[in-house]
mmCIF file of C-alpha atoms and ligand atoms in Angstrom:
data_model
loop_
_atom_site.group_PDB
_atom_site.id
_atom_site.type_symbol
_atom_site.label_atom_id
_atom_site.label_comp_id
_atom_site.label_asym_id
_atom_site.label_seq_id
_atom_site.Cartn_x
_atom_site.Cartn_y
_atom_site.Cartn_z
ATOM 1 C CA MET A 1 38.092 13.003 24.136
ATOM 2 C CA LEU A 2 35.061 14.659 22.531
ATOM 3 C CA THR A 3 34.959 18.458 23.046
ATOM 4 C CA VAL A 4 31.632 19.948 23.580
ATOM 5 C CA ALA A 5 30.244 23.615 23.446
ATOM 6 C CA VAL A 6 26.937 24.185 25.033
ATOM 7 C CA LEU A 7 24.604 27.017 24.206
ATOM 8 C CA ILE A 8 21.840 28.147 26.599
ATOM 9 C CA SER A 9 19.346 31.025 27.145
ATOM 10 C CA GLY A 10 18.005 30.275 30.608
ATOM 11 C CA ALA A 11 18.496 28.604 33.925
ATOM 12 C CA GLY A 12 20.815 25.914 32.478
ATOM 13 C CA SER A 13 19.674 22.949 34.693
ATOM 14 C CA ASN A 14 20.216 20.557 31.834
ATOM 15 C CA LEU A 15 23.729 22.209 31.159
ATOM 16 C CA ARG A 16 24.454 21.585 34.801
ATOM 17 C CA ALA A 17 23.587 17.877 34.635
ATOM 18 C CA LEU A 18 25.971 17.696 31.632
ATOM 19 C CA LEU A 19 28.699 19.669 33.584
ATOM 20 C CA GLU A 20 28.277 17.147 36.567
ATOM 21 C CA ALA A 21 28.531 14.061 34.204
ATOM 22 C CA ALA A 22 31.668 15.421 32.428
ATOM 23 C CA ARG A 23 33.225 15.705 35.988
ATOM 24 C CA HIS A 24 33.663 11.874 36.103
ATOM 25 C CA PRO A 25 37.138 10.989 34.698
ATOM 26 C CA ASP A 26 35.651 8.048 32.724
ATOM 27 C CA PHE A 27 33.069 10.248 30.956
ATOM 28 C CA PRO A 28 34.352 10.463 27.234
ATOM 29 C CA ALA A 29 33.599 14.178 26.664
ATOM 30 C CA ARG A 30 34.304 17.371 28.118
ATOM 31 C CA ILE A 31 32.713 20.848 27.830
ATOM 32 C CA VAL A 32 35.158 23.361 26.734
ATOM 33 C CA VAL A 33 32.990 26.474 26.529
ATOM 34 C CA VAL A 34 29.478 27.647 27.274
ATOM 35 C CA GLY A 35 27.879 30.251 25.212
ATOM 36 C CA ALA A 36 24.645 32.225 25.593
ATOM 37 C CA ASP A 37 22.441 34.707 23.544
ATOM 38 C CA ARG A 38 21.989 36.795 26.615
ATOM 39 C CA GLU A 39 23.235 37.286 30.288
ATOM 40 C CA ALA A 40 21.523 33.842 31.027
ATOM 41 C CA ASP A 41 21.484 32.592 34.653
ATOM 42 C CA GLY A 42 22.952 29.245 33.556
ATOM 43 C CA LEU A 43 26.277 30.786 32.906
ATOM 44 C CA ALA A 44 26.983 30.742 36.650
ATOM 45 C CA HIS A 45 26.989 26.854 36.413
ATOM 46 C CA ALA A 46 29.783 27.105 33.886
ATOM 47 C CA GLU A 47 31.591 29.607 35.952
ATOM 48 C CA GLU A 48 31.349 27.416 39.070
ATOM 49 C CA PHE A 49 32.848 24.446 37.101
ATOM 50 C CA GLY A 50 35.611 26.671 35.815
ATOM 51 C CA ILE A 51 34.468 26.524 32.264
ATOM 52 C CA PRO A 52 35.026 29.598 29.874
ATOM 53 C CA THR A 53 31.862 31.426 28.903
ATOM 54 C CA PHE A 54 30.810 33.841 26.253
ATOM 55 C CA THR A 55 27.638 35.898 25.518
ATOM 56 C CA VAL A 56 26.658 37.112 22.129
ATOM 57 C CA PRO A 57 23.632 39.320 22.950
ATOM 58 C CA PHE A 58 20.946 39.045 20.283
ATOM 59 C CA ARG A 59 19.746 42.452 20.953
ATOM 60 C CA ALA A 60 23.088 43.805 20.081
ATOM 61 C CA PHE A 61 22.963 42.928 16.444
ATOM 62 C CA GLU A 62 20.900 44.548 13.694
ATOM 63 C CA THR A 63 20.006 41.136 12.056
ATOM 64 C CA ARG A 64 19.836 37.478 12.946
ATOM 65 C CA GLU A 65 22.397 36.647 10.433
ATOM 66 C CA ALA A 66 24.900 39.173 11.933
ATOM 67 C CA TRP A 67 24.177 37.683 15.395
ATOM 68 C CA GLY A 68 24.662 34.116 14.005
ATOM 69 C CA ALA A 69 27.974 35.024 12.423
ATOM 70 C CA GLU A 70 29.411 36.269 15.686
ATOM 71 C CA LEU A 71 28.128 33.261 17.495
ATOM 72 C CA ALA A 72 29.865 30.972 14.889
ATOM 73 C CA ALA A 73 32.989 33.135 15.250
ATOM 74 C CA GLN A 74 32.984 32.617 19.083
ATOM 75 C CA LEU A 75 32.340 28.871 18.858
ATOM 76 C CA ASP A 76 35.207 28.418 16.033
ATOM 77 C CA ARG A 77 37.676 29.817 18.661
ATOM 78 C CA TRP A 78 37.159 26.467 20.497
ATOM 79 C CA GLU A 79 36.697 24.202 17.650
ATOM 80 C CA PRO A 80 34.225 21.966 19.438
ATOM 81 C CA ASP A 81 33.597 18.436 18.205
ATOM 82 C CA LEU A 82 29.905 18.776 19.058
ATOM 83 C CA ILE A 83 27.676 21.683 19.783
ATOM 84 C CA VAL A 84 24.756 21.178 22.269
ATOM 85 C CA LEU A 85 21.829 23.528 22.375
ATOM 86 C CA SER A 86 20.298 23.108 25.797
ATOM 87 C CA GLY A 87 17.787 25.697 26.295
ATOM 88 C CA LEU A 88 18.887 27.952 23.460
ATOM 89 C CA MET A 89 15.713 29.978 22.781
ATOM 90 C CA ARG A 90 16.831 31.189 19.379
ATOM 91 C CA LEU A 91 16.623 29.783 16.001
ATOM 92 C CA LEU A 92 20.047 29.453 14.478
ATOM 93 C CA PRO A 93 20.431 31.236 11.044
ATOM 94 C CA ALA A 94 20.808 28.642 8.135
ATOM 95 C CA PRO A 95 24.515 29.419 7.589
ATOM 96 C CA VAL A 96 25.131 28.554 11.127
ATOM 97 C CA VAL A 97 23.318 25.351 10.953
ATOM 98 C CA ALA A 98 25.003 24.507 7.704
ATOM 99 C CA ARG A 99 28.408 25.207 9.075
ATOM 100 C CA TYR A 100 28.051 22.696 12.023
ATOM 101 C CA SER A 101 25.214 20.285 11.158
ATOM 102 C CA PRO A 102 25.163 17.348 12.009
ATOM 103 C CA ARG A 103 27.745 17.984 14.825
ATOM 104 C CA ILE A 104 24.813 20.070 16.548
ATOM 105 C CA ILE A 105 22.069 18.656 18.797
ATOM 106 C CA ASN A 106 19.310 20.011 20.584
ATOM 107 C CA THR A 107 17.250 19.089 23.588
ATOM 108 C CA HIS A 108 13.427 19.520 23.275
ATOM 109 C CA PRO A 109 10.682 18.979 26.044
ATOM 110 C CA ALA A 110 8.169 17.100 23.928
ATOM 111 C CA TYR A 111 7.989 13.782 22.024
ATOM 112 C CA LEU A 112 8.869 15.090 18.552
ATOM 113 C CA PRO A 113 7.515 15.295 16.011
ATOM 114 C CA GLU A 114 4.645 16.075 18.551
ATOM 115 C CA PHE A 115 4.760 19.892 19.623
ATOM 116 C CA PRO A 116 7.890 21.398 18.124
ATOM 117 C CA GLY A 117 8.757 24.954 18.649
ATOM 118 C CA ALA A 118 9.436 27.267 21.612
ATOM 119 C CA HIS A 119 6.448 26.160 23.686
ATOM 120 C CA GLY A 120 6.210 22.395 23.599
ATOM 121 C CA VAL A 121 5.256 21.950 27.177
ATOM 122 C CA ARG A 122 2.558 24.574 26.923
ATOM 123 C CA ASP A 123 1.244 22.964 23.631
ATOM 124 C CA ALA A 124 1.092 19.636 25.052
ATOM 125 C CA LEU A 125 -1.052 20.808 27.778
ATOM 126 C CA ALA A 126 -3.287 22.941 25.746
ATOM 127 C CA ALA A 127 -3.824 19.782 23.487
ATOM 128 C CA GLY A 128 -5.011 17.809 26.438
ATOM 129 C CA ALA A 129 -2.275 15.319 25.715
ATOM 130 C CA GLU A 130 -2.203 12.523 28.405
ATOM 131 C CA GLN A 131 1.599 11.963 27.815
ATOM 132 C CA THR A 132 4.322 13.856 26.083
ATOM 133 C CA GLY A 133 8.058 13.305 26.386
ATOM 134 C CA ALA A 134 11.562 14.594 25.823
ATOM 135 C CA SER A 135 13.542 14.358 22.549
ATOM 136 C CA ILE A 136 17.237 14.766 21.561
ATOM 137 C CA ILE A 137 17.590 15.597 17.868
ATOM 138 C CA VAL A 138 20.072 16.646 15.308
ATOM 139 C CA VAL A 139 19.529 20.367 14.484
ATOM 140 C CA ASP A 140 18.851 20.928 10.774
ATOM 141 C CA ASP A 141 17.359 23.949 9.168
ATOM 142 C CA GLY A 142 13.914 23.024 10.177
ATOM 143 C CA ILE A 143 12.226 23.785 13.627
ATOM 144 C CA ASP A 144 12.725 20.754 15.791
ATOM 145 C CA ALA A 145 12.644 18.615 12.672
ATOM 146 C CA GLY A 146 15.961 16.931 12.575
ATOM 147 C CA PRO A 147 16.829 13.298 12.958
ATOM 148 C CA ILE A 148 15.686 11.886 16.409
ATOM 149 C CA LEU A 149 18.650 10.539 18.352
ATOM 150 C CA ALA A 150 16.726 9.662 21.566
ATOM 151 C CA GLN A 151 13.272 10.273 23.042
ATOM 152 C CA GLU A 152 11.214 9.051 25.806
ATOM 153 C CA ARG A 153 7.501 9.445 27.008
ATOM 154 C CA VAL A 154 6.721 11.510 30.005
ATOM 155 C CA PRO A 155 3.173 11.238 31.486
ATOM 156 C CA VAL A 156 1.070 14.433 31.752
ATOM 157 C CA LEU A 157 -0.750 14.187 35.209
ATOM 158 C CA PRO A 158 -4.169 15.810 36.284
ATOM 159 C CA GLY A 159 -3.553 19.290 37.506
ATOM 160 C CA ASP A 160 -0.242 19.690 35.769
ATOM 161 C CA SER A 161 0.939 23.213 35.185
ATOM 162 C CA GLU A 162 3.368 24.123 32.448
ATOM 163 C CA GLN A 163 5.973 24.431 35.185
ATOM 164 C CA THR A 164 5.151 21.117 36.885
ATOM 165 C CA LEU A 165 5.200 19.239 33.646
ATOM 166 C CA HIS A 166 8.425 20.900 32.583
ATOM 167 C CA GLU A 167 10.071 20.026 35.846
ATOM 168 C CA ARG A 168 9.043 16.387 35.278
ATOM 169 C CA ILE A 169 10.446 16.311 31.590
ATOM 170 C CA LYS A 170 13.646 17.860 32.387
ATOM 171 C CA PRO A 171 15.286 15.057 34.251
ATOM 172 C CA VAL A 172 14.362 12.851 31.398
ATOM 173 C CA GLU A 173 15.916 15.301 28.921
ATOM 174 C CA ARG A 174 19.035 15.323 31.069
ATOM 175 C CA ARG A 175 19.402 11.634 31.207
ATOM 176 C CA LEU A 176 18.837 11.340 27.503
ATOM 177 C CA LEU A 177 21.280 14.073 26.661
ATOM 178 C CA ILE A 178 24.098 12.761 28.917
ATOM 179 C CA ASP A 179 23.553 9.356 27.206
ATOM 180 C CA VAL A 180 23.508 10.723 23.637
ATOM 181 C CA VAL A 181 26.667 12.807 24.254
ATOM 182 C CA GLN A 182 28.481 9.601 25.776
ATOM 183 C CA ARG A 183 27.429 7.512 22.776
ATOM 184 C CA ILE A 184 28.591 10.115 20.311
ATOM 185 C CA ALA A 185 31.825 10.324 22.153
ATOM 186 C CA THR A 186 32.410 6.573 22.048
ATOM 187 C CA GLY A 187 31.421 6.361 18.314
ATOM 188 C CA ASP A 188 28.281 4.258 19.088
ATOM 189 C CA LEU A 189 26.111 6.894 17.851
ATOM 190 C CA ALA A 190 27.047 8.414 14.430
ATOM 191 C CA LEU A 191 25.591 11.865 13.584
ATOM 192 C CA SER A 192 23.964 12.441 10.192
ATOM 193 C CA ASN A 193 21.449 15.026 8.931
HETATM 194 C C1 GRF B 201 14.834 22.602 28.446
HETATM 195 O O1 GRF B 201 13.601 21.792 28.719
HETATM 196 C C2 GRF B 201 15.099 22.559 26.902
HETATM 197 O O2 GRF B 201 14.709 21.421 26.359
HETATM 198 C C3 GRF B 201 14.158 23.778 26.509
HETATM 199 O O3 GRF B 201 14.280 24.842 27.492
HETATM 200 C C4 GRF B 201 14.603 24.168 28.772
HETATM 201 C C5 GRF B 201 15.841 24.668 29.330
HETATM 202 O O4 GRF B 201 15.992 24.391 30.558
HETATM 203 N N1 GRF B 201 14.489 24.209 25.287
HETATM 204 P P1 GRF B 201 17.301 24.736 31.478
HETATM 205 O O5 GRF B 201 17.689 26.154 31.023
HETATM 206 O O6 GRF B 201 18.287 23.682 31.009
HETATM 207 O O7 GRF B 201 16.936 24.628 32.782
#
């Protein structure tokens, strides 16, 4: 059984989809802990499912490195086989990435390498793209530049706002994320960086 730690910063709708998938007895992975860099709303999903949580508030640390070291210490308590960044809006310090890669994956609301970074949805709209997408990648020390594990196109519709487009992307992200975690758990998908 693959053990999974999920890190979030926001609403955690993608986390919830993974929690619901992991509820099924034949799903080959289970979420052992959910962490956040702030008091994220999404932590409530973990609490509802009885999953332990931790927060390592970014603002409580003098440096990104010190924050990262505490985040790693919290993660190591659970010894997860896989770490999933699902809406974590922080770049991990290089030592943290080096410690876990390639056992650390990220969901991104764009068709990488198009529109990397914190505003992939907004950037696709600003570029006038007619289609964007969702991607699941291995986290390396670049910005959304790691090996692509899964991705799928999502249309941009006339009149789309950042929110309507993002809400169309998220269900695709969730489906891809669940499939990738399942394939990692069954050994069908090998991670490498
Ligand atoms: C997701 O689209 C994720 O790819 C991006 O932020 C969003 C998080 O949404 N980094 P939620 O917190 O899972 O609802």
